Amino acid sequence: MTKTLALGALTLAAALAFTSLASRPAEAQGTTFTYQGQLNVAGSPANGLHDLVFRLYDAALGGAQVGSTICVDDVTLVDGVFTVQLDFGQQFATTAQRHLEIEVRADTGLGCGDGTGFTVLAPRQQLTAAPMASHANAAFSLDAADGSPASAVFVDNDGKVGVGTTAPATQVHVKGAVPIMILQDTASPSNQAGYVTFWNNASVETAWLGYGTIGSPQLSLVNARTGGDLRLYTGSGGDINFTPGSGGDINLVPAAGGRVGVGTYTPAATLDVRGDIRLGPTGQYFAPSSEENLRIVRGRVSSLGSIVAGAGFTVSRTSAGVFFIDFVPDFPSVPAVTVTVDYTNDGAFVGMTNGLTANTTGIRITTGGGTLSDRTFNFTAIGPR
């Protein structure tokens, strides 16, 4: 790849001069460019073989040399015109000025290893891009083909690449309207396996996102590191929604606070399921959904008024056959309470509630004839949460 640069006249004691002959658009690829000029001796075009030495500096006078020294031996001049290929390496990837210094001698058979007879032309000439290449004078910036937008692709001094931005914040920074990026697999559907892959510094694949199995319709997100988790976060503390289709039914919502909702966007408990539940290897255990959000308190109380089993309540015995159950915490409204009394050999007994409220209920145990008696009993309270 070559670049042609247009230079002004160079003179030495008014006897020698270089003038540019042609220019063409500079291209950002490669570092070689074509230098064309005309050498005049005493006002007349020079002919024959000449040796030329080129050096690149960062200032018009003094300064530091950048890049290598280029000597071109036995250049043929016809009517003063010559063309050479110059490559100083990548010395144009910044906005710093570059000035070309040229030495010349008529060929005497000496090679480039012998510097005898060279004349330095003055002044040095600043290298500037030809008009058609004014936006490609540095390889770190590429415009769109029609010139707009400018700096469509940009590489900064740290090697970060920006597409649509001249201030890349990461190694590759793509900025633009939706869609930002398209990855297109051109294989047939049965052979498509395109994915984005992540490697570590040992060139080992550690994770990937995409169609990892050839022809699979499944989109995979895989963490291949030993012991590595697959974690999803929301930086704002919001929920994560798993919903099939576009605007489909609610499937699963892991929410803030460790709550999980199935069939609801706003789980109110650690597990909030809106709908029927089936359990077991064949779904043989079936819990149908309820119209109410219910809480159940169950307990077994001894004849002396102590708790044998259950939780969420306290109990007290005030007299023979008279007990009081306090719910902890209270129900929002009055629950439904059932009481059963253990059967004994001395007859059947009846358990009944008395003074039922949202926070307590009295329980009376009597014989079949209505006499209060201490007996072990069971109760179940079901009410709203």
mmCIF file of C-alpha atoms in Angstrom:
data_model
loop_
_atom_site.group_PDB
_atom_site.id
_atom_site.type_symbol
_atom_site.label_atom_id
_atom_site.label_comp_id
_atom_site.label_asym_id
_atom_site.label_seq_id
_atom_site.Cartn_x
_atom_site.Cartn_y
_atom_site.Cartn_z
ATOM 1 C CA MET A 1 0.000 0.000 0.000
ATOM 2 C CA THR A 2 1.451 3.400 -0.954
ATOM 3 C CA LYS A 3 0.773 7.028 -0.190
ATOM 4 C CA THR A 4 1.766 10.024 -2.287
ATOM 5 C CA LEU A 5 2.638 13.256 -0.464
ATOM 6 C CA ALA A 6 2.698 16.696 -2.098
ATOM 7 C CA LEU A 7 5.777 18.755 -1.102
ATOM 8 C CA GLY A 8 6.799 22.324 -1.820
ATOM 9 C CA ALA A 9 10.096 23.411 -3.397
ATOM 10 C CA LEU A 10 13.435 22.606 -1.748
ATOM 11 C CA THR A 11 16.494 24.740 -2.581
ATOM 12 C CA LEU A 12 20.217 24.708 -1.883
ATOM 13 C CA ALA A 13 22.204 27.853 -2.736
ATOM 14 C CA ALA A 14 19.574 28.579 -5.374
ATOM 15 C CA ALA A 15 21.133 25.858 -7.452
ATOM 16 C CA LEU A 16 19.052 22.786 -6.666
ATOM 17 C CA ALA A 17 15.278 22.494 -6.306
ATOM 18 C CA PHE A 18 12.623 19.839 -5.700
ATOM 19 C CA THR A 19 9.018 20.394 -6.735
ATOM 20 C CA SER A 20 6.111 17.996 -6.407
ATOM 21 C CA LEU A 21 4.621 16.519 -9.534
ATOM 22 C CA ALA A 22 1.528 14.626 -8.460
ATOM 23 C CA SER A 23 -0.462 13.436 -5.537
ATOM 24 C CA ARG A 24 -3.211 10.937 -4.849
ATOM 25 C CA PRO A 25 -5.329 10.079 -1.809
ATOM 26 C CA ALA A 26 -3.433 8.837 1.201
ATOM 27 C CA GLU A 27 -4.603 5.577 2.663
ATOM 28 C CA ALA A 28 -4.508 4.626 6.309
ATOM 29 C CA GLN A 29 -3.188 1.099 5.648
ATOM 30 C CA GLY A 30 0.554 0.481 5.676
ATOM 31 C CA THR A 31 3.418 2.928 6.256
ATOM 32 C CA THR A 32 5.036 3.070 2.786
ATOM 33 C CA PHE A 33 4.402 6.136 0.652
ATOM 34 C CA THR A 34 5.510 7.238 -2.827
ATOM 35 C CA TYR A 35 7.635 10.367 -3.063
ATOM 36 C CA GLN A 36 7.786 12.063 -6.493
ATOM 37 C CA GLY A 37 9.915 15.060 -7.241
ATOM 38 C CA GLN A 38 11.995 16.966 -9.785
ATOM 39 C CA LEU A 39 15.663 17.824 -9.343
ATOM 40 C CA ASN A 40 16.962 20.917 -11.095
ATOM 41 C CA VAL A 41 20.637 21.783 -11.330
ATOM 42 C CA ALA A 42 21.341 25.433 -12.034
ATOM 43 C CA GLY A 43 17.739 25.826 -13.149
ATOM 44 C CA SER A 44 17.816 22.882 -15.551
ATOM 45 C CA PRO A 45 16.369 19.407 -15.014
ATOM 46 C CA ALA A 46 18.943 16.837 -13.920
ATOM 47 C CA ASN A 47 19.329 13.502 -15.715
ATOM 48 C CA GLY A 48 21.054 10.196 -15.087
ATOM 49 C CA LEU A 49 21.774 8.284 -11.913
ATOM 50 C CA HIS A 50 21.702 9.978 -8.525
ATOM 51 C CA ASP A 51 21.858 8.777 -4.914
ATOM 52 C CA LEU A 52 19.317 10.112 -2.409
ATOM 53 C CA VAL A 53 19.228 9.976 1.409
ATOM 54 C CA PHE A 54 16.030 10.717 3.359
ATOM 55 C CA ARG A 55 15.672 11.428 7.090
ATOM 56 C CA LEU A 56 12.550 12.328 9.061
ATOM 57 C CA TYR A 57 12.614 14.867 11.927
ATOM 58 C CA ASP A 58 10.078 16.233 14.393
ATOM 59 C CA ALA A 59 11.072 19.864 13.796
ATOM 60 C CA ALA A 60 11.973 22.140 10.890
ATOM 61 C CA LEU A 61 15.356 22.893 12.506
ATOM 62 C CA GLY A 62 17.235 20.726 14.964
ATOM 63 C CA GLY A 63 14.851 18.395 16.731
ATOM 64 C CA ALA A 64 15.099 14.616 16.885
ATOM 65 C CA GLN A 65 15.205 12.160 14.034
ATOM 66 C CA VAL A 66 12.252 9.767 13.956
ATOM 67 C CA GLY A 67 12.316 6.492 12.109
ATOM 68 C CA SER A 68 15.216 5.076 10.143
ATOM 69 C CA THR A 69 17.548 6.695 7.597
ATOM 70 C CA ILE A 70 16.640 5.694 4.043
ATOM 71 C CA CYS A 71 19.274 5.677 1.289
ATOM 72 C CA VAL A 72 18.166 4.997 -2.278
ATOM 73 C CA ASP A 73 21.084 4.173 -4.584
ATOM 74 C CA ASP A 74 21.185 4.755 -8.341
ATOM 75 C CA VAL A 75 17.873 6.553 -8.819
ATOM 76 C CA THR A 76 17.249 7.293 -12.519
ATOM 77 C CA LEU A 77 16.248 10.904 -13.238
ATOM 78 C CA VAL A 78 14.590 11.740 -16.573
ATOM 79 C CA ASP A 79 14.129 15.460 -17.143
ATOM 80 C CA GLY A 80 14.687 15.788 -13.401
ATOM 81 C CA VAL A 81 11.738 13.582 -12.531
ATOM 82 C CA PHE A 82 12.158 10.676 -10.084
ATOM 83 C CA THR A 83 9.977 8.446 -7.924
ATOM 84 C CA VAL A 84 11.027 6.579 -4.778
ATOM 85 C CA GLN A 85 9.272 4.462 -2.163
ATOM 86 C CA LEU A 86 9.844 5.597 1.440
ATOM 87 C CA ASP A 87 8.969 3.736 4.627
ATOM 88 C CA PHE A 88 9.921 5.306 7.960
ATOM 89 C CA GLY A 89 7.651 2.966 9.889
ATOM 90 C CA GLN A 90 4.604 4.204 11.768
ATOM 91 C CA GLN A 91 5.722 7.767 12.447
ATOM 92 C CA PHE A 92 2.425 9.431 11.455
ATOM 93 C CA ALA A 93 -0.006 8.029 14.039
ATOM 94 C CA THR A 94 0.005 11.250 16.071
ATOM 95 C CA THR A 95 -0.677 14.874 15.273
ATOM 96 C CA ALA A 96 3.018 15.774 15.757
ATOM 97 C CA GLN A 97 4.670 17.512 12.799
ATOM 98 C CA ARG A 98 7.063 15.613 10.554
ATOM 99 C CA HIS A 99 9.783 17.248 8.423
ATOM 100 C CA LEU A 100 11.729 15.562 5.621
ATOM 101 C CA GLU A 101 15.449 16.208 5.147
ATOM 102 C CA ILE A 102 17.029 15.152 1.827
ATOM 103 C CA GLU A 103 20.629 14.655 0.767
ATOM 104 C CA VAL A 104 21.615 14.202 -2.891
ATOM 105 C CA ARG A 105 24.673 13.421 -5.008
ATOM 106 C CA ALA A 106 25.290 12.537 -8.622
ATOM 107 C CA ASP A 107 26.200 8.863 -8.852
ATOM 108 C CA THR A 108 29.950 8.167 -8.827
ATOM 109 C CA GLY A 109 29.756 4.435 -8.280
ATOM 110 C CA LEU A 110 29.776 4.715 -4.499
ATOM 111 C CA GLY A 111 27.152 2.764 -2.560
ATOM 112 C CA CYS A 112 24.975 3.894 0.311
ATOM 113 C CA GLY A 113 27.614 2.764 2.785
ATOM 114 C CA ASP A 114 29.867 5.659 1.719
ATOM 115 C CA GLY A 115 28.531 9.116 2.564
ATOM 116 C CA THR A 116 31.055 11.020 0.459
ATOM 117 C CA GLY A 117 29.743 13.791 -1.775
ATOM 118 C CA PHE A 118 26.210 14.168 -0.434
ATOM 119 C CA THR A 119 24.709 17.666 -0.236
ATOM 120 C CA VAL A 120 22.010 18.440 2.342
ATOM 121 C CA LEU A 121 19.080 20.347 0.865
ATOM 122 C CA ALA A 122 17.612 23.103 2.996
ATOM 123 C CA PRO A 123 15.145 23.854 4.420
ATOM 124 C CA ARG A 124 13.532 20.638 5.553
ATOM 125 C CA GLN A 125 10.045 20.196 4.221
ATOM 126 C CA GLN A 126 7.014 19.599 6.405
ATOM 127 C CA LEU A 127 5.088 16.530 5.276
ATOM 128 C CA THR A 128 1.395 17.249 4.797
ATOM 129 C CA ALA A 129 -1.294 15.030 3.372
ATOM 130 C CA ALA A 130 -2.531 15.577 -0.163
ATOM 131 C CA PRO A 131 -5.986 17.277 -0.300
ATOM 132 C CA MET A 132 -7.897 14.091 -1.065
ATOM 133 C CA ALA A 133 -6.261 12.390 1.920
ATOM 134 C CA SER A 134 -6.589 15.154 4.483
ATOM 135 C CA HIS A 135 -8.522 12.865 6.823
ATOM 136 C CA ALA A 136 -6.144 9.898 6.527
ATOM 137 C CA ASN A 137 -2.894 11.564 7.550
ATOM 138 C CA ALA A 138 -2.842 9.479 10.697
ATOM 139 C CA ALA A 139 -3.703 5.794 10.878
ATOM 140 C CA PHE A 140 -5.492 6.246 14.207
ATOM 141 C CA SER A 141 -8.555 7.834 12.589
ATOM 142 C CA LEU A 142 -10.703 6.672 9.671
ATOM 143 C CA ASP A 143 -13.625 8.603 8.227
ATOM 144 C CA ALA A 144 -16.620 7.077 6.504
ATOM 145 C CA ALA A 145 -16.207 6.583 2.753
ATOM 146 C CA ASP A 146 -18.094 9.816 1.978
ATOM 147 C CA GLY A 147 -16.344 11.737 4.756
ATOM 148 C CA SER A 148 -19.264 11.731 7.178
ATOM 149 C CA PRO A 149 -19.116 10.841 9.950
ATOM 150 C CA ALA A 150 -15.539 11.853 10.574
ATOM 151 C CA SER A 151 -13.413 9.577 12.774
ATOM 152 C CA ALA A 152 -15.813 6.673 12.312
ATOM 153 C CA VAL A 153 -13.036 4.408 13.602
ATOM 154 C CA PHE A 154 -10.536 5.796 16.097
ATOM 155 C CA VAL A 155 -7.514 4.377 17.938
ATOM 156 C CA ASP A 156 -6.162 6.358 20.890
ATOM 157 C CA ASN A 157 -2.639 6.454 22.312
ATOM 158 C CA ASP A 158 -3.417 3.548 24.658
ATOM 159 C CA GLY A 159 -4.500 1.314 21.784
ATOM 160 C CA LYS A 160 -8.211 1.550 22.629
ATOM 161 C CA VAL A 161 -10.451 1.338 19.560
ATOM 162 C CA GLY A 162 -13.529 3.497 19.242
ATOM 163 C CA VAL A 163 -16.264 2.921 16.657
ATOM 164 C CA GLY A 164 -18.516 5.954 16.571
ATOM 165 C CA THR A 165 -16.548 7.633 19.372
ATOM 166 C CA THR A 166 -13.190 9.391 19.653
ATOM 167 C CA ALA A 167 -13.021 8.741 23.401
ATOM 168 C CA PRO A 168 -13.015 4.941 23.777
ATOM 169 C CA ALA A 169 -13.337 3.962 27.431
ATOM 170 C CA THR A 170 -12.437 0.293 26.943
ATOM 171 C CA GLN A 171 -10.295 -1.798 24.594
ATOM 172 C CA VAL A 172 -13.189 -1.747 22.091
ATOM 173 C CA HIS A 173 -15.910 0.896 22.509
ATOM 174 C CA VAL A 174 -18.841 0.891 20.059
ATOM 175 C CA LYS A 175 -21.249 3.835 20.161
ATOM 176 C CA GLY A 176 -24.308 4.453 18.030
ATOM 177 C CA ALA A 177 -28.046 4.070 17.646
ATOM 178 C CA VAL A 178 -29.761 0.674 17.999
ATOM 179 C CA PRO A 179 -28.716 -1.833 16.794
ATOM 180 C CA ILE A 180 -25.168 -1.170 17.982
ATOM 181 C CA MET A 181 -23.668 -4.386 16.646
ATOM 182 C CA ILE A 182 -24.753 -7.280 14.444
ATOM 183 C CA LEU A 183 -23.020 -10.673 14.459
ATOM 184 C CA GLN A 184 -24.243 -12.595 11.419
ATOM 185 C CA ASP A 185 -23.603 -16.297 10.877
ATOM 186 C CA THR A 186 -23.844 -16.953 7.132
ATOM 187 C CA ALA A 187 -23.840 -20.750 7.430
ATOM 188 C CA SER A 188 -27.027 -22.694 6.764
ATOM 189 C CA PRO A 189 -29.366 -23.044 9.777
ATOM 190 C CA SER A 190 -28.279 -26.657 10.298
ATOM 191 C CA ASN A 191 -24.622 -25.590 10.513
ATOM 192 C CA GLN A 192 -24.860 -22.318 12.420
ATOM 193 C CA ALA A 193 -22.808 -22.233 15.604
ATOM 194 C CA GLY A 194 -21.865 -18.588 16.032
ATOM 195 C CA TYR A 195 -21.021 -17.344 19.506
ATOM 196 C CA VAL A 196 -18.973 -14.805 21.450
ATOM 197 C CA THR A 197 -16.151 -16.474 23.347
ATOM 198 C CA PHE A 198 -14.006 -15.424 26.317
ATOM 199 C CA TRP A 199 -10.438 -16.676 26.795
ATOM 200 C CA ASN A 200 -7.923 -16.301 29.619
ATOM 201 C CA ASN A 201 -4.261 -15.317 29.237
ATOM 202 C CA ALA A 202 -3.358 -18.975 28.655
ATOM 203 C CA SER A 203 -5.589 -19.014 25.535
ATOM 204 C CA VAL A 204 -8.104 -21.299 27.251
ATOM 205 C CA GLU A 205 -11.795 -20.694 26.574
ATOM 206 C CA THR A 206 -13.489 -19.803 29.853
ATOM 207 C CA ALA A 207 -17.003 -18.772 28.804
ATOM 208 C CA TRP A 208 -19.198 -18.181 25.789
ATOM 209 C CA LEU A 209 -22.522 -16.746 24.745
ATOM 210 C CA GLY A 210 -24.329 -17.883 21.631
ATOM 211 C CA TYR A 211 -25.121 -20.994 19.619
ATOM 212 C CA GLY A 212 -22.332 -23.207 20.900
ATOM 213 C CA THR A 213 -23.741 -26.452 19.442
ATOM 214 C CA ILE A 214 -23.880 -26.666 15.650
ATOM 215 C CA GLY A 215 -27.435 -26.289 14.394
ATOM 216 C CA SER A 216 -28.914 -25.923 17.893
ATOM 217 C CA PRO A 217 -31.828 -23.469 18.259
ATOM 218 C CA GLN A 218 -30.845 -22.897 21.891
ATOM 219 C CA LEU A 219 -29.019 -19.777 23.048
ATOM 220 C CA SER A 220 -26.423 -20.721 25.647
ATOM 221 C CA LEU A 221 -24.647 -18.709 28.321
ATOM 222 C CA VAL A 222 -21.843 -20.902 29.661
ATOM 223 C CA ASN A 223 -19.249 -20.403 32.390
ATOM 224 C CA ALA A 224 -16.578 -23.049 31.697
ATOM 225 C CA ARG A 225 -14.281 -22.167 34.591
ATOM 226 C CA THR A 226 -13.853 -24.841 37.239
ATOM 227 C CA GLY A 227 -16.104 -24.020 40.176
ATOM 228 C CA GLY A 228 -17.378 -20.883 38.443
ATOM 229 C CA ASP A 229 -20.922 -19.669 39.051
ATOM 230 C CA LEU A 230 -23.336 -18.161 36.568
ATOM 231 C CA ARG A 231 -24.678 -14.999 38.175
ATOM 232 C CA LEU A 232 -27.125 -12.345 37.022
ATOM 233 C CA TYR A 233 -27.127 -8.947 38.694
ATOM 234 C CA THR A 234 -29.122 -5.744 38.418
ATOM 235 C CA GLY A 235 -26.972 -2.820 39.474
ATOM 236 C CA SER A 236 -30.007 -0.779 40.501
ATOM 237 C CA GLY A 237 -31.372 -3.475 42.792
ATOM 238 C CA GLY A 238 -34.245 -4.192 40.419
ATOM 239 C CA ASP A 239 -35.774 -7.588 39.662
ATOM 240 C CA ILE A 240 -34.807 -10.156 37.021
ATOM 241 C CA ASN A 241 -37.719 -11.304 34.839
ATOM 242 C CA PHE A 242 -37.879 -14.548 32.857
ATOM 243 C CA THR A 243 -40.738 -14.175 30.392
ATOM 244 C CA PRO A 244 -41.266 -16.247 27.214
ATOM 245 C CA GLY A 245 -41.972 -14.474 23.952
ATOM 246 C CA SER A 246 -42.596 -10.776 23.520
ATOM 247 C CA GLY A 247 -44.797 -9.629 26.386
ATOM 248 C CA GLY A 248 -45.707 -13.222 27.256
ATOM 249 C CA ASP A 249 -46.939 -14.638 30.536
ATOM 250 C CA ILE A 250 -44.916 -14.135 33.705
ATOM 251 C CA ASN A 251 -42.786 -17.216 34.369
ATOM 252 C CA LEU A 252 -40.152 -16.543 37.013
ATOM 253 C CA VAL A 253 -39.118 -13.350 38.804
ATOM 254 C CA PRO A 254 -36.137 -13.430 41.198
ATOM 255 C CA ALA A 255 -36.751 -10.230 43.147
ATOM 256 C CA ALA A 256 -34.898 -8.087 45.647
ATOM 257 C CA GLY A 257 -34.677 -9.358 49.213
ATOM 258 C CA GLY A 258 -34.254 -13.001 48.188
ATOM 259 C CA ARG A 259 -37.881 -13.359 47.075
ATOM 260 C CA VAL A 260 -38.891 -15.451 44.062
ATOM 261 C CA GLY A 261 -42.161 -15.043 42.240
ATOM 262 C CA VAL A 262 -43.770 -17.627 39.963
ATOM 263 C CA GLY A 263 -46.600 -16.067 38.011
ATOM 264 C CA THR A 264 -46.159 -12.656 39.655
ATOM 265 C CA TYR A 265 -43.868 -9.656 39.152
ATOM 266 C CA THR A 266 -44.178 -8.657 42.817
ATOM 267 C CA PRO A 267 -43.495 -11.633 45.107
ATOM 268 C CA ALA A 268 -44.587 -10.853 48.660
ATOM 269 C CA ALA A 269 -42.870 -13.846 50.282
ATOM 270 C CA THR A 270 -39.674 -15.873 49.912
ATOM 271 C CA LEU A 271 -41.585 -18.027 47.417
ATOM 272 C CA ASP A 272 -44.759 -16.536 45.980
ATOM 273 C CA VAL A 273 -46.606 -18.858 43.578
ATOM 274 C CA ARG A 274 -49.720 -17.664 41.749
ATOM 275 C CA GLY A 275 -51.395 -20.822 40.449
ATOM 276 C CA ASP A 276 -51.551 -24.555 41.099
ATOM 277 C CA ILE A 277 -48.532 -26.499 42.349
ATOM 278 C CA ARG A 278 -47.573 -30.056 41.427
ATOM 279 C CA LEU A 279 -44.853 -31.970 43.282
ATOM 280 C CA GLY A 280 -43.212 -35.368 42.981
ATOM 281 C CA PRO A 281 -41.502 -37.187 40.085
ATOM 282 C CA THR A 282 -44.787 -37.507 38.191
ATOM 283 C CA GLY A 283 -46.569 -34.490 39.653
ATOM 284 C CA GLN A 284 -48.646 -36.759 41.840
ATOM 285 C CA TYR A 285 -48.844 -34.258 44.689
ATOM 286 C CA PHE A 286 -51.192 -31.506 43.689
ATOM 287 C CA ALA A 287 -51.814 -28.259 45.569
ATOM 288 C CA PRO A 288 -54.519 -26.263 43.798
ATOM 289 C CA SER A 289 -54.337 -22.523 43.975
ATOM 290 C CA SER A 290 -56.667 -20.755 46.404
ATOM 291 C CA GLU A 291 -58.740 -17.656 46.075
ATOM 292 C CA GLU A 292 -57.289 -16.523 49.402
ATOM 293 C CA ASN A 293 -53.801 -15.983 50.753
ATOM 294 C CA LEU A 294 -54.107 -18.094 53.900
ATOM 295 C CA ARG A 295 -52.101 -18.770 57.043
ATOM 296 C CA ILE A 296 -52.453 -21.982 59.051
ATOM 297 C CA VAL A 297 -51.727 -22.397 62.757
ATOM 298 C CA ARG A 298 -52.075 -25.868 64.224
ATOM 299 C CA GLY A 299 -51.414 -27.116 67.742
ATOM 300 C CA ARG A 300 -51.709 -29.979 70.192
ATOM 301 C CA VAL A 301 -52.300 -29.022 73.835
ATOM 302 C CA SER A 302 -52.065 -31.307 76.876
ATOM 303 C CA SER A 303 -54.782 -31.580 79.522
ATOM 304 C CA LEU A 304 -52.579 -29.435 81.793
ATOM 305 C CA GLY A 305 -52.408 -26.589 79.257
ATOM 306 C CA SER A 306 -48.875 -27.096 77.874
ATOM 307 C CA ILE A 307 -47.932 -27.100 74.182
ATOM 308 C CA VAL A 308 -47.236 -30.612 72.889
ATOM 309 C CA ALA A 309 -46.811 -29.667 69.209
ATOM 310 C CA GLY A 310 -47.220 -26.694 66.917
ATOM 311 C CA ALA A 311 -46.009 -23.105 66.755
ATOM 312 C CA GLY A 312 -47.350 -19.600 66.274
ATOM 313 C CA PHE A 313 -49.424 -19.505 69.444
ATOM 314 C CA THR A 314 -49.364 -19.519 73.251
ATOM 315 C CA VAL A 315 -51.805 -21.320 75.550
ATOM 316 C CA SER A 316 -53.124 -20.894 79.087
ATOM 317 C CA ARG A 317 -55.491 -23.002 81.238
ATOM 318 C CA THR A 318 -57.746 -20.887 83.472
ATOM 319 C CA SER A 319 -59.844 -23.645 85.030
ATOM 320 C CA ALA A 320 -60.898 -27.225 84.455
ATOM 321 C CA GLY A 321 -61.677 -27.689 80.782
ATOM 322 C CA VAL A 322 -61.175 -23.993 79.946
ATOM 323 C CA PHE A 323 -58.202 -22.974 77.770
ATOM 324 C CA PHE A 324 -57.221 -19.803 75.892
ATOM 325 C CA ILE A 325 -55.139 -19.765 72.689
ATOM 326 C CA ASP A 326 -53.372 -16.521 71.711
ATOM 327 C CA PHE A 327 -52.166 -16.313 68.065
ATOM 328 C CA VAL A 328 -48.611 -14.990 67.536
ATOM 329 C CA PRO A 329 -48.782 -12.890 65.453
ATOM 330 C CA ASP A 330 -52.445 -11.977 65.283
ATOM 331 C CA PHE A 331 -54.491 -12.775 62.202
ATOM 332 C CA PRO A 332 -55.612 -9.699 60.200
ATOM 333 C CA SER A 333 -59.204 -10.832 60.732
ATOM 334 C CA VAL A 334 -61.070 -13.634 62.519
ATOM 335 C CA PRO A 335 -59.826 -17.111 61.468
ATOM 336 C CA ALA A 336 -61.773 -20.352 61.297
ATOM 337 C CA VAL A 337 -60.886 -22.722 64.185
ATOM 338 C CA THR A 338 -61.670 -26.408 64.577
ATOM 339 C CA VAL A 339 -61.111 -28.447 67.773
ATOM 340 C CA THR A 340 -60.839 -32.221 68.236
ATOM 341 C CA VAL A 341 -60.459 -34.060 71.566
ATOM 342 C CA ASP A 342 -58.563 -37.301 72.026
ATOM 343 C CA TYR A 343 -60.789 -40.304 72.670
ATOM 344 C CA THR A 344 -60.342 -42.063 76.026
ATOM 345 C CA ASN A 345 -61.837 -45.175 77.626
ATOM 346 C CA ASP A 346 -63.928 -43.095 79.979
ATOM 347 C CA GLY A 347 -66.080 -41.694 77.219
ATOM 348 C CA ALA A 348 -66.319 -39.162 74.432
ATOM 349 C CA PHE A 349 -65.640 -35.457 74.935
ATOM 350 C CA VAL A 350 -66.576 -32.358 72.990
ATOM 351 C CA GLY A 351 -64.287 -29.407 72.112
ATOM 352 C CA MET A 352 -65.697 -26.057 71.120
ATOM 353 C CA THR A 353 -64.512 -22.493 70.616
ATOM 354 C CA ASN A 354 -65.628 -19.573 72.699
ATOM 355 C CA GLY A 355 -65.038 -15.840 72.153
ATOM 356 C CA LEU A 356 -63.123 -16.227 68.875
ATOM 357 C CA THR A 357 -61.302 -13.059 67.678
ATOM 358 C CA ALA A 358 -58.406 -12.252 65.344
ATOM 359 C CA ASN A 359 -55.881 -12.640 68.174
ATOM 360 C CA THR A 360 -57.338 -15.240 70.535
ATOM 361 C CA THR A 361 -59.889 -17.961 71.030
ATOM 362 C CA GLY A 362 -61.276 -19.702 74.064
ATOM 363 C CA ILE A 363 -61.586 -23.494 73.960
ATOM 364 C CA ARG A 364 -63.912 -25.465 76.257
ATOM 365 C CA ILE A 365 -63.705 -29.233 76.701
ATOM 366 C CA THR A 366 -66.822 -30.953 78.106
ATOM 367 C CA THR A 367 -68.222 -34.391 78.613
ATOM 368 C CA GLY A 368 -71.207 -35.494 76.619
ATOM 369 C CA GLY A 369 -73.334 -34.271 79.493
ATOM 370 C CA GLY A 370 -71.780 -30.759 79.404
ATOM 371 C CA THR A 371 -69.383 -31.047 82.363
ATOM 372 C CA LEU A 372 -66.073 -29.221 81.878
ATOM 373 C CA SER A 373 -63.090 -31.573 81.896
ATOM 374 C CA ASP A 374 -59.345 -31.381 81.294
ATOM 375 C CA ARG A 375 -58.442 -33.366 78.171
ATOM 376 C CA THR A 376 -55.666 -33.309 75.557
ATOM 377 C CA PHE A 377 -56.962 -31.668 72.381
ATOM 378 C CA ASN A 378 -55.888 -30.567 68.877
ATOM 379 C CA PHE A 379 -56.868 -27.387 67.067
ATOM 380 C CA THR A 380 -56.385 -25.853 63.624
ATOM 381 C CA ALA A 381 -56.798 -22.140 62.858
ATOM 382 C CA ILE A 382 -56.975 -20.996 59.225
ATOM 383 C CA GLY A 383 -57.197 -17.313 58.399
ATOM 384 C CA PRO A 384 -55.909 -14.595 56.078
ATOM 385 C CA ARG A 385 -52.269 -13.570 56.164
#
